[in-house]
mmCIF file of C-alpha atoms and ligand atoms in Angstrom:
data_model
loop_
_atom_site.group_PDB
_atom_site.id
_atom_site.type_symbol
_atom_site.label_atom_id
_atom_site.label_comp_id
_atom_site.label_asym_id
_atom_site.label_seq_id
_atom_site.Cartn_x
_atom_site.Cartn_y
_atom_site.Cartn_z
ATOM 1 C CA MET U 1 0.000 0.000 0.000
ATOM 2 C CA ALA U 2 2.694 2.540 0.947
ATOM 3 C CA SER U 3 4.767 3.816 -1.960
ATOM 4 C CA THR U 4 8.543 4.047 -1.929
ATOM 5 C CA PRO U 5 10.879 6.907 -2.869
ATOM 6 C CA THR U 6 11.708 7.011 -6.564
ATOM 7 C CA SER U 7 14.735 9.268 -6.850
ATOM 8 C CA THR U 8 17.514 6.757 -7.246
ATOM 9 C CA PRO U 9 20.473 8.246 -9.184
ATOM 10 C CA SER U 10 19.369 6.452 -12.359
ATOM 11 C CA ALA U 11 15.933 8.093 -12.080
ATOM 12 C CA GLY U 12 17.560 11.492 -12.684
ATOM 13 C CA ALA U 13 16.007 11.869 -16.131
ATOM 14 C CA LYS U 14 12.464 10.971 -15.078
ATOM 15 C CA LYS U 15 10.074 13.931 -15.190
ATOM 16 C CA ASN U 16 7.355 14.649 -12.653
ATOM 17 C CA ARG U 17 3.868 15.976 -13.347
ATOM 18 C CA ILE U 18 5.144 19.548 -13.839
ATOM 19 C CA GLY U 19 7.965 18.450 -16.162
ATOM 20 C CA LEU U 20 10.894 18.773 -13.718
ATOM 21 C CA THR U 21 13.560 16.187 -12.935
ATOM 22 C CA VAL U 22 14.754 15.275 -9.456
ATOM 23 C CA LEU U 23 17.842 17.444 -10.038
ATOM 24 C CA ASP U 24 15.546 20.497 -9.931
ATOM 25 C CA TYR U 25 14.849 19.625 -6.275
ATOM 26 C CA LYS U 26 18.425 19.149 -5.112
ATOM 27 C CA GLY U 27 20.403 21.581 -2.988
ATOM 28 C CA GLY U 28 24.064 22.294 -2.303
ATOM 29 C CA LYS U 29 26.538 19.624 -1.228
ATOM 30 C CA THR U 30 26.058 18.822 2.452
ATOM 31 C CA THR U 31 28.675 19.946 4.966
ATOM 32 C CA LEU U 32 27.138 17.833 7.761
ATOM 33 C CA CYS U 33 29.006 14.781 9.094
ATOM 34 C CA ALA U 34 28.867 11.672 6.910
ATOM 35 C CA GLY U 35 26.098 9.449 8.262
ATOM 36 C CA CYS U 36 24.224 12.249 10.065
ATOM 37 C CA GLY U 37 20.489 11.457 10.162
ATOM 38 C CA HIS U 38 19.708 14.990 8.954
ATOM 39 C CA ASN U 39 21.167 14.175 5.507
ATOM 40 C CA ALA U 40 18.737 11.262 5.076
ATOM 41 C CA ILE U 41 15.815 13.579 5.935
ATOM 42 C CA SER U 42 16.937 16.084 3.262
ATOM 43 C CA GLU U 43 16.920 13.223 0.745
ATOM 44 C CA ARG U 44 13.354 12.262 1.672
ATOM 45 C CA ILE U 45 12.233 15.888 1.310
ATOM 46 C CA VAL U 46 13.702 15.938 -2.210
ATOM 47 C CA ASP U 47 11.940 12.642 -3.078
ATOM 48 C CA ALA U 48 8.567 13.783 -1.728
ATOM 49 C CA MET U 49 8.627 17.278 -3.249
ATOM 50 C CA PHE U 50 9.643 15.836 -6.630
ATOM 51 C CA ASP U 51 6.992 13.120 -6.593
ATOM 52 C CA MET U 52 4.271 15.549 -5.496
ATOM 53 C CA GLY U 53 5.256 17.889 -8.349
ATOM 54 C CA MET U 54 5.697 20.935 -6.116
ATOM 55 C CA GLN U 55 6.974 23.996 -7.989
ATOM 56 C CA PRO U 56 10.265 24.733 -6.146
ATOM 57 C CA GLU U 57 9.833 28.507 -6.493
ATOM 58 C CA ARG U 58 6.493 28.263 -4.674
ATOM 59 C CA VAL U 59 8.130 26.770 -1.575
ATOM 60 C CA MET U 60 9.681 28.756 1.280
ATOM 61 C CA LYS U 61 12.219 26.987 3.513
ATOM 62 C CA LEU U 62 12.580 28.237 7.073
ATOM 63 C CA SER U 63 14.974 27.314 9.842
ATOM 64 C CA GLY U 64 16.708 28.502 13.000
ATOM 65 C CA ILE U 65 20.280 27.669 14.065
ATOM 66 C CA GLY U 66 21.877 24.229 14.414
ATOM 67 C CA CYS U 67 23.178 21.439 12.163
ATOM 68 C CA SER U 68 19.519 20.619 11.395
ATOM 69 C CA SER U 69 18.754 24.258 10.630
ATOM 70 C CA LYS U 70 21.633 24.335 8.139
ATOM 71 C CA SER U 71 20.082 21.517 6.151
ATOM 72 C CA PRO U 72 17.659 23.619 3.992
ATOM 73 C CA ALA U 73 20.835 24.613 2.108
ATOM 74 C CA TYR U 74 21.162 20.971 1.051
ATOM 75 C CA PHE U 75 17.787 20.533 -0.683
ATOM 76 C CA MET U 76 15.670 22.545 -3.129
ATOM 77 C CA ASN U 77 18.050 25.331 -4.017
ATOM 78 C CA ARG U 78 15.485 26.867 -6.399
ATOM 79 C CA SER U 79 13.184 27.589 -3.427
ATOM 80 C CA HIS U 80 13.223 30.638 -1.149
ATOM 81 C CA SER U 81 15.059 30.241 2.133
ATOM 82 C CA PHE U 82 15.321 32.085 5.460
ATOM 83 C CA ASN U 83 17.807 30.912 8.073
ATOM 84 C CA SER U 84 16.703 32.853 11.164
ATOM 85 C CA VAL U 85 17.995 33.389 14.711
ATOM 86 C CA HIS U 86 18.292 30.439 17.166
ATOM 87 C CA GLY U 87 14.805 29.462 18.368
ATOM 88 C CA ARG U 88 13.069 32.315 16.549
ATOM 89 C CA MET U 89 12.076 30.682 13.281
ATOM 90 C CA PRO U 90 8.341 30.388 14.194
ATOM 91 C CA SER U 91 7.804 34.163 14.269
ATOM 92 C CA VAL U 92 9.585 34.589 10.925
ATOM 93 C CA ALA U 93 7.519 31.730 9.475
ATOM 94 C CA THR U 94 4.284 33.251 10.769
ATOM 95 C CA GLY U 95 5.070 36.598 9.148
ATOM 96 C CA ALA U 96 6.094 35.007 5.854
ATOM 97 C CA VAL U 97 3.031 32.745 5.610
ATOM 98 C CA LEU U 98 0.644 35.582 6.451
ATOM 99 C CA ALA U 99 2.334 37.862 3.915
ATOM 100 C CA ASN U 100 1.956 35.323 1.120
ATOM 101 C CA ARG U 101 -0.517 32.509 1.601
ATOM 102 C CA THR U 102 0.011 31.216 -1.936
ATOM 103 C CA MET U 103 3.401 29.748 -0.999
ATOM 104 C CA ALA U 104 3.995 26.423 0.770
ATOM 105 C CA ALA U 105 6.099 26.711 3.936
ATOM 106 C CA LEU U 106 8.523 24.004 5.006
ATOM 107 C CA ALA U 107 10.438 24.501 8.244
ATOM 108 C CA VAL U 108 13.357 22.362 9.389
ATOM 109 C CA SER U 109 14.581 22.804 12.937
ATOM 110 C CA GLY U 110 16.332 20.896 15.694
ATOM 111 C CA ASP U 111 15.253 19.699 19.137
ATOM 112 C CA GLY U 112 17.391 22.430 20.719
ATOM 113 C CA ASP U 113 16.170 25.115 18.325
ATOM 114 C CA SER U 114 12.508 24.101 18.817
ATOM 115 C CA VAL U 115 12.040 23.055 22.423
ATOM 116 C CA SER U 116 15.097 24.249 24.370
ATOM 117 C CA ILE U 117 15.786 27.911 23.511
ATOM 118 C CA GLY U 118 12.836 28.118 21.109
ATOM 119 C CA ILE U 119 10.011 26.638 23.161
ATOM 120 C CA GLY U 120 8.262 29.979 23.739
ATOM 121 C CA GLN U 121 7.881 30.564 20.026
ATOM 122 C CA PHE U 122 7.182 26.897 19.297
ATOM 123 C CA VAL U 123 4.122 26.679 21.574
ATOM 124 C CA HIS U 124 2.490 29.752 20.067
ATOM 125 C CA LEU U 125 3.084 28.466 16.555
ATOM 126 C CA MET U 126 1.415 25.136 17.390
ATOM 127 C CA ARG U 127 -1.661 26.775 18.921
ATOM 128 C CA ARG U 128 -2.297 28.857 15.791
ATOM 129 C CA ASN U 129 -2.542 26.031 13.255
ATOM 130 C CA LEU U 130 -0.568 28.057 10.728
ATOM 131 C CA PRO U 131 -0.497 26.165 7.410
ATOM 132 C CA MET U 132 3.057 24.849 7.264
ATOM 133 C CA ILE U 133 5.152 21.723 7.600
ATOM 134 C CA TYR U 134 7.442 21.772 10.625
ATOM 135 C CA ILE U 135 10.085 19.029 10.779
ATOM 136 C CA VAL U 136 12.082 18.639 13.983
ATOM 137 C CA GLU U 137 15.293 16.697 13.332
ATOM 138 C CA ASN U 138 15.492 15.252 16.816
ATOM 139 C CA ASN U 139 18.855 13.909 18.042
ATOM 140 C CA GLY U 140 18.499 14.754 21.745
ATOM 141 C CA VAL U 141 21.579 17.008 21.693
ATOM 142 C CA TYR U 142 22.891 20.341 20.478
ATOM 143 C CA GLY U 143 24.951 18.825 17.646
ATOM 144 C CA LEU U 144 26.365 22.106 16.353
ATOM 145 C CA THR U 145 27.808 23.124 19.742
ATOM 146 C CA LYS U 146 29.369 19.712 20.408
ATOM 147 C CA GLY U 147 26.670 17.536 21.883
ATOM 148 C CA GLN U 148 25.184 18.975 25.106
ATOM 149 C CA PHE U 149 21.803 17.443 26.153
ATOM 150 C CA SER U 150 18.707 19.143 24.754
ATOM 151 C CA ALA U 151 15.210 19.153 26.275
ATOM 152 C CA THR U 152 14.256 15.992 24.359
ATOM 153 C CA ALA U 153 17.061 13.861 25.835
ATOM 154 C CA ASP U 154 15.604 10.902 27.730
ATOM 155 C CA LEU U 155 15.958 10.583 31.467
ATOM 156 C CA GLY U 156 19.012 8.406 32.141
ATOM 157 C CA SER U 157 20.466 8.840 28.660
ATOM 158 C CA LYS U 158 24.273 8.999 28.733
ATOM 159 C CA LEU U 159 26.663 11.400 26.956
ATOM 160 C CA LYS U 160 29.933 10.080 25.499
ATOM 161 C CA THR U 161 31.706 11.775 28.397
ATOM 162 C CA GLY U 162 29.688 9.669 30.845
ATOM 163 C CA VAL U 163 27.363 12.497 31.991
ATOM 164 C CA ILE U 164 23.846 11.185 32.651
ATOM 165 C CA ASN U 165 20.734 13.236 31.886
ATOM 166 C CA ASP U 166 18.736 13.671 35.093
ATOM 167 C CA LEU U 167 15.785 15.577 33.638
ATOM 168 C CA PRO U 168 12.646 14.153 31.995
ATOM 169 C CA PRO U 169 12.253 14.776 28.241
ATOM 170 C CA ILE U 170 9.703 16.910 26.436
ATOM 171 C CA ASP U 171 7.638 14.787 24.045
ATOM 172 C CA ILE U 172 7.360 17.092 21.020
ATOM 173 C CA CYS U 173 4.388 15.218 19.548
ATOM 174 C CA ALA U 174 2.335 15.217 22.763
ATOM 175 C CA LEU U 175 3.057 18.927 23.166
ATOM 176 C CA ALA U 176 2.030 19.715 19.586
ATOM 177 C CA ILE U 177 -1.243 17.764 19.863
ATOM 178 C CA GLU U 178 -2.083 19.367 23.208
ATOM 179 C CA LEU U 179 -1.480 22.830 21.769
ATOM 180 C CA GLY U 180 -3.470 22.474 18.558
ATOM 181 C CA ALA U 181 -1.345 21.182 15.664
ATOM 182 C CA THR U 182 -3.563 19.248 13.255
ATOM 183 C CA PHE U 183 -1.204 16.662 11.718
ATOM 184 C CA VAL U 184 1.266 15.112 14.121
ATOM 185 C CA GLY U 185 3.569 12.150 13.615
ATOM 186 C CA ARG U 186 6.934 10.689 14.446
ATOM 187 C CA SER U 187 9.357 8.920 12.151
ATOM 188 C CA PHE U 188 12.980 7.849 12.036
ATOM 189 C CA SER U 189 15.591 9.161 9.594
ATOM 190 C CA GLY U 190 16.513 5.537 8.867
ATOM 191 C CA ASP U 191 12.963 4.592 7.793
ATOM 192 C CA LYS U 192 12.918 5.755 4.166
ATOM 193 C CA LYS U 193 9.469 4.541 3.203
ATOM 194 C CA GLN U 194 7.589 5.772 6.276
ATOM 195 C CA LEU U 195 9.197 9.211 6.300
ATOM 196 C CA TYR U 196 8.728 9.700 2.546
ATOM 197 C CA ASN U 197 5.015 8.876 2.747
ATOM 198 C CA MET U 198 4.540 11.121 5.772
ATOM 199 C CA ILE U 199 6.135 14.097 4.008
ATOM 200 C CA LYS U 200 3.992 13.531 0.919
ATOM 201 C CA ALA U 201 0.836 13.498 3.038
ATOM 202 C CA ALA U 202 2.061 16.559 4.945
ATOM 203 C CA ILE U 203 2.315 18.506 1.672
ATOM 204 C CA SER U 204 -1.444 18.021 1.153
ATOM 205 C CA HIS U 205 -2.427 19.204 4.640
ATOM 206 C CA LYS U 206 -3.710 22.754 5.237
ATOM 207 C CA GLY U 207 -2.755 23.390 8.849
ATOM 208 C CA THR U 208 0.266 22.861 11.085
ATOM 209 C CA VAL U 209 2.047 19.581 10.392
ATOM 210 C CA LEU U 210 4.521 18.609 13.092
ATOM 211 C CA LEU U 211 6.857 15.741 12.225
ATOM 212 C CA ASP U 212 9.227 14.714 14.984
ATOM 213 C CA VAL U 213 11.942 12.740 13.185
ATOM 214 C CA VAL U 214 14.458 10.894 15.339
ATOM 215 C CA SER U 215 17.718 11.681 13.569
ATOM 216 C CA PRO U 216 20.848 10.275 15.219
ATOM 217 C CA CYS U 217 23.877 12.542 15.658
ATOM 218 C CA VAL U 218 26.636 10.115 14.691
ATOM 219 C CA THR U 219 29.359 12.342 16.109
ATOM 220 C CA PHE U 220 28.005 13.114 19.596
ATOM 221 C CA ASN U 221 25.022 10.876 20.361
ATOM 222 C CA ASP U 222 25.253 7.468 18.707
ATOM 223 C CA HIS U 223 27.034 5.473 21.407
ATOM 224 C CA GLU U 224 26.000 2.829 23.937
ATOM 225 C CA GLY U 225 23.772 4.498 26.583
ATOM 226 C CA SER U 226 22.215 6.994 24.163
ATOM 227 C CA THR U 227 18.487 6.619 23.516
ATOM 228 C CA LYS U 228 18.697 8.511 20.204
ATOM 229 C CA SER U 229 21.300 6.236 18.576
ATOM 230 C CA TYR U 230 20.581 4.137 15.463
ATOM 231 C CA LYS U 231 20.963 0.963 17.500
ATOM 232 C CA TYR U 232 18.595 2.052 20.278
ATOM 233 C CA VAL U 233 15.886 3.279 17.898
ATOM 234 C CA LYS U 234 16.092 0.105 15.782
ATOM 235 C CA GLU U 235 15.712 -2.024 18.927
ATOM 236 C CA HIS U 236 12.915 0.026 20.533
ATOM 237 C CA GLU U 237 10.885 1.257 17.558
ATOM 238 C CA GLU U 238 7.190 0.372 17.606
ATOM 239 C CA VAL U 239 5.378 1.240 14.397
ATOM 240 C CA LEU U 240 1.806 2.353 15.086
ATOM 241 C CA ASN U 241 0.429 2.421 11.572
ATOM 242 C CA GLU U 242 1.695 1.818 8.058
ATOM 243 C CA VAL U 243 1.392 5.127 6.266
ATOM 244 C CA GLY U 244 0.169 5.074 2.677
ATOM 245 C CA PHE U 245 -0.591 8.104 0.568
ATOM 246 C CA VAL U 246 -2.405 8.463 -2.728
ATOM 247 C CA PRO U 247 -2.031 11.987 -4.162
ATOM 248 C CA PHE U 248 -5.036 13.624 -5.838
ATOM 249 C CA PHE U 249 -3.388 13.331 -9.265
ATOM 250 C CA GLU U 250 -3.083 9.535 -9.058
ATOM 251 C CA ASP U 251 -5.797 6.924 -9.405
ATOM 252 C CA ILE U 252 -7.294 6.765 -5.919
ATOM 253 C CA SER U 253 -8.964 3.423 -6.481
ATOM 254 C CA VAL U 254 -5.745 1.639 -5.387
ATOM 255 C CA ASP U 255 -6.805 -1.440 -3.426
ATOM 256 C CA TYR U 256 -6.883 -1.326 0.321
ATOM 257 C CA ASP U 257 -8.641 -3.289 2.972
ATOM 258 C CA PRO U 258 -11.241 -1.038 4.666
ATOM 259 C CA GLY U 259 -11.370 -3.440 7.638
ATOM 260 C CA THR U 260 -7.813 -2.709 8.684
ATOM 261 C CA THR U 261 -7.163 0.582 6.898
ATOM 262 C CA THR U 262 -8.528 4.017 7.755
ATOM 263 C CA SER U 263 -8.726 6.416 4.853
ATOM 264 C CA VAL U 264 -8.619 10.159 5.568
ATOM 265 C CA GLU U 265 -9.493 12.609 2.795
ATOM 266 C CA MET U 266 -7.024 15.501 2.623
ATOM 267 C CA HIS U 267 -7.875 19.096 1.661
ATOM 268 C CA ASP U 268 -6.838 18.649 -1.978
ATOM 269 C CA GLY U 269 -8.690 15.325 -2.413
ATOM 270 C CA SER U 270 -5.622 13.137 -1.805
ATOM 271 C CA GLN U 271 -6.116 10.089 0.403
ATOM 272 C CA LEU U 272 -4.083 9.320 3.507
ATOM 273 C CA ARG U 273 -4.321 5.648 4.385
ATOM 274 C CA LEU U 274 -3.328 4.363 7.775
ATOM 275 C CA ARG U 275 -3.098 0.609 8.067
ATOM 276 C CA LYS U 276 -3.454 -0.483 11.649
ATOM 277 C CA LEU U 277 -0.752 -2.743 12.907
ATOM 278 C CA GLU U 278 -0.816 -4.135 16.430
ATOM 279 C CA LEU U 279 -2.893 -1.485 18.147
ATOM 280 C CA GLU U 280 -6.546 -0.626 17.709
ATOM 281 C CA TYR U 281 -6.216 3.077 17.161
ATOM 282 C CA ASP U 282 -8.143 6.074 15.814
ATOM 283 C CA ALA U 283 -5.829 8.871 14.593
ATOM 284 C CA THR U 284 -8.658 11.429 14.700
ATOM 285 C CA ASP U 285 -9.133 10.945 18.472
ATOM 286 C CA ARG U 286 -7.142 13.766 20.107
ATOM 287 C CA VAL U 287 -7.426 12.571 23.704
ATOM 288 C CA GLY U 288 -6.731 8.968 22.669
ATOM 289 C CA SER U 289 -3.569 10.060 20.864
ATOM 290 C CA MET U 290 -2.247 11.799 23.990
ATOM 291 C CA LYS U 291 -2.878 8.687 26.084
ATOM 292 C CA LEU U 292 -1.180 6.508 23.488
ATOM 293 C CA LEU U 293 1.946 8.695 23.578
ATOM 294 C CA HIS U 294 2.091 8.730 27.379
ATOM 295 C CA ASP U 295 1.617 4.950 27.601
ATOM 296 C CA SER U 296 4.239 4.146 24.977
ATOM 297 C CA ALA U 297 6.789 6.528 26.548
ATOM 298 C CA ALA U 298 6.237 4.794 29.891
ATOM 299 C CA ARG U 299 7.076 1.480 28.175
ATOM 300 C CA GLY U 300 10.341 2.975 26.825
ATOM 301 C CA GLU U 301 9.228 2.587 23.191
ATOM 302 C CA VAL U 302 10.050 4.886 20.304
ATOM 303 C CA LEU U 303 6.569 4.956 18.794
ATOM 304 C CA THR U 304 6.442 6.030 15.126
ATOM 305 C CA GLY U 305 3.537 6.687 12.770
ATOM 306 C CA ILE U 306 0.814 9.303 12.397
ATOM 307 C CA PHE U 307 -0.684 9.936 15.825
ATOM 308 C CA TYR U 308 -3.214 12.641 15.132
ATOM 309 C CA ILE U 309 -4.924 14.238 12.164
ATOM 310 C CA ASP U 310 -7.729 16.803 11.923
ATOM 311 C CA THR U 311 -8.602 18.051 8.441
ATOM 312 C CA HIS U 312 -11.549 20.196 9.607
ATOM 313 C CA LYS U 313 -10.105 22.739 12.032
ATOM 314 C CA PRO U 314 -9.693 26.186 10.406
ATOM 315 C CA SER U 315 -6.112 27.288 9.847
ATOM 316 C CA PHE U 316 -4.710 30.602 11.084
ATOM 317 C CA VAL U 317 -5.029 32.224 7.631
ATOM 318 C CA ASP U 318 -8.689 31.164 7.456
ATOM 319 C CA LEU U 319 -9.332 32.551 10.947
ATOM 320 C CA LEU U 320 -7.771 35.892 10.035
ATOM 321 C CA ASN U 321 -9.714 35.970 6.786
ATOM 322 C CA ILE U 322 -6.626 37.015 4.871
ATOM 323 C CA VAL U 323 -6.968 37.821 1.145
ATOM 324 C CA GLU U 324 -5.763 35.213 -1.327
ATOM 325 C CA GLU U 325 -3.212 37.463 -3.048
ATOM 326 C CA PRO U 326 0.283 38.051 -1.612
ATOM 327 C CA LEU U 327 0.065 41.245 0.482
ATOM 328 C CA ALA U 328 2.996 42.824 -1.381
ATOM 329 C CA THR U 329 1.028 42.711 -4.648
ATOM 330 C CA LEU U 330 -2.037 44.582 -3.331
ATOM 331 C CA PRO U 331 -2.501 48.057 -4.831
ATOM 332 C CA GLN U 332 -2.648 51.087 -2.508
ATOM 333 C CA GLU U 333 -6.416 51.513 -2.953
ATOM 334 C CA ARG U 334 -6.882 48.145 -1.214
ATOM 335 C CA THR U 335 -4.422 48.659 1.618
ATOM 336 C CA ARG U 336 -4.979 52.306 2.557
ATOM 337 C CA PRO U 337 -8.263 53.295 4.220
ATOM 338 C CA GLY U 338 -10.113 55.991 2.238
ATOM 339 C CA LYS U 339 -10.571 59.580 3.490
ATOM 340 C CA ASP U 340 -14.145 58.874 4.618
ATOM 341 C CA VAL U 341 -13.004 55.868 6.688
ATOM 342 C CA LEU U 342 -10.240 57.917 8.363
ATOM 343 C CA GLU U 343 -12.689 60.723 9.141
ATOM 344 C CA LYS U 344 -15.079 58.259 10.720
ATOM 345 C CA ILE U 345 -12.261 56.900 12.914
ATOM 346 C CA MET U 346 -11.249 60.428 13.936
ATOM 347 C CA GLN U 347 -14.827 61.258 14.845
ATOM 348 C CA GLY U 348 -15.010 58.132 16.960
ATOM 349 C CA LEU U 349 -12.019 59.365 18.940
ATOM 350 C CA MET U 350 -13.468 62.787 19.708
HETATM 351 C C1 TPP Q 1 20.977 32.916 20.980
HETATM 352 C C2 TPP Q 1 21.913 31.746 20.790
HETATM 353 N N1 TPP Q 1 22.196 30.937 21.837
HETATM 354 C C3 TPP Q 1 23.003 29.880 21.668
HETATM 355 C C4 TPP Q 1 23.560 29.631 20.440
HETATM 356 C C5 TPP Q 1 24.505 28.436 20.272
HETATM 357 N N2 TPP Q 1 23.870 27.339 19.576
HETATM 358 C C6 TPP Q 1 23.962 27.216 18.231
HETATM 359 S S1 TPP Q 1 23.170 25.872 17.637
HETATM 360 C C7 TPP Q 1 22.701 25.424 19.215
HETATM 361 C C8 TPP Q 1 21.883 24.179 19.476
HETATM 362 C C9 TPP Q 1 21.441 23.459 18.262
HETATM 363 O O1 TPP Q 1 20.794 22.279 18.615
HETATM 364 P P1 TPP Q 1 19.652 21.660 17.744
HETATM 365 O O2 TPP Q 1 18.627 22.676 17.413
HETATM 366 O O3 TPP Q 1 19.164 20.446 18.422
HETATM 367 O O4 TPP Q 1 20.376 21.324 16.364
HETATM 368 P P2 TPP Q 1 21.398 20.148 15.982
HETATM 369 O O5 TPP Q 1 22.719 20.855 15.832
HETATM 370 O O6 TPP Q 1 21.400 19.137 17.061
HETATM 371 O O7 TPP Q 1 20.865 19.626 14.689
HETATM 372 C C10 TPP Q 1 23.148 26.325 20.160
HETATM 373 C C11 TPP Q 1 22.905 26.221 21.607
HETATM 374 C C12 TPP Q 1 23.228 30.493 19.358
HETATM 375 N N3 TPP Q 1 23.681 30.279 18.116
HETATM 376 N N4 TPP Q 1 22.401 31.530 19.556
HETATM 377 S S1 SF4 Q 2 27.549 17.073 14.767
HETATM 378 FE FE1 SF4 Q 2 25.881 15.557 14.825
HETATM 379 S S2 SF4 Q 2 24.042 16.682 14.219
HETATM 380 FE FE2 SF4 Q 2 25.845 17.884 13.551
HETATM 381 S S3 SF4 Q 2 26.251 17.242 11.443
HETATM 382 FE FE3 SF4 Q 2 27.534 15.986 12.783
HETATM 383 S S4 SF4 Q 2 26.303 14.134 13.147
HETATM 384 FE FE4 SF4 Q 2 24.901 15.694 12.373
HETATM 385 MG MG1 MG Q 3 19.683 18.482 18.116
#
C-alpha cells in the first residue's frame, strides 16, 4: 500500500507531473558529518517534493540555528530560504506565511532550536494552526555546539563523556497535539518509506504539520547508553500504523482493505491511508492520541507513525480571513483606508 521513494540516481532523467527532474529539487553539497540522520531527511524531502510535483519557487524553507537548521541549504536550491535566529524561526515563518498565503512553507529545525531555547515561540506556533510543515530533526543534543543534552534527551540517557541526563524529556508530539497542531507524527531518519510517505501526506495538509523525526547525531550521540542512537531506535521502535498516501493526481482506487485501513481525505482530495498494525487506534481521536503517547513513553518505546490528524479545524489564515493574493502585490487603494473611513475613525475618537 505505501509507496517508496523514486529518486535513485538512475531516475535522474524521469520527469514529474510539472515536467521537472529530481535534479531540480536538489540543494548544495552537504557539509554535515557523513552518516548524520539529517542528511537522510533532506533526501526524503527531495523525493517527496519531486513526486508531489511541487513547484520549487512556490516553496519557502525556514529554519533557526543548528546542524539541522543548516540543512535547507542541502535541498531545493530553487526555493526561497530564510535561516533565522536560534529558536526564533516560528515568528519569521508566521510573518512570511501571512504575507503570502500562496506559498507552501517548510520549516526544518532541531530539538534544541525548537524546544530548548525556542520553546516559547514553538508553543504559540502550534496553537495557531498556521499552514506549514514543521520538521524537527530530533537527536536529543545540540549537535552544532558539540553535543550537550537538549530538552528531548531521555531521562538516564548517557553522553559520550559519561554524563547522565537527570531531567525528563519533552515529548514534542504530545506537546504539539495538546497545543493544537492538526497533523502530528513521528518517524525515524533511517525509515525511508515511512518518512517519505509522511512528508507527501504533509504537503497536502492545510494546517500545522509537526513531524518529529528521530535523527541520530553520529558524532556526539550514537554510542552505547544513548536513547537517540541508530541501535537504540532500531531495537525500541514500535510502528503504530503503516502510512500510505495516494495523491489527488493519481488513481485513488488503489486497493486497500477497509477493515484494517482508515482512509482520511485531505484538503486537496488526496487520500491518507493508515493501516493499523498491532494497536486498535483512531488517529482522529485527540485525547486517545495523547494517552497513546504517554503509555508508549512509559514502556520505553520509540513509537512512530501518524498519531493525530484533523482536516476540519480552520487554519490561522482562514481565521484571520486574509486575502488570497500576496500582500505585497495589493494596490494602494486596497491597503490604505479611504478619506471617509479615516474621518469616521477620527470622529469616533473625539
Ligand atoms: C541565541 C543563541 N544561543 C546559543 C547559540 C549556540 N547554539 C547554536 S546551535 C545550538 C543548538 C542546536 O541544537 P539543535 O537545534 O538540536 O540542532 P542540531 O545541531 O542538534 O541539529 C546552540 C545552543 C546560538 N547560536 N544563539
Ligand atoms: S555534529 Fe551531529 S548533528 Fe551535527 S552534522 Fe555531525 S552528526 Fe549531524
Ligand atoms: Mg539536536
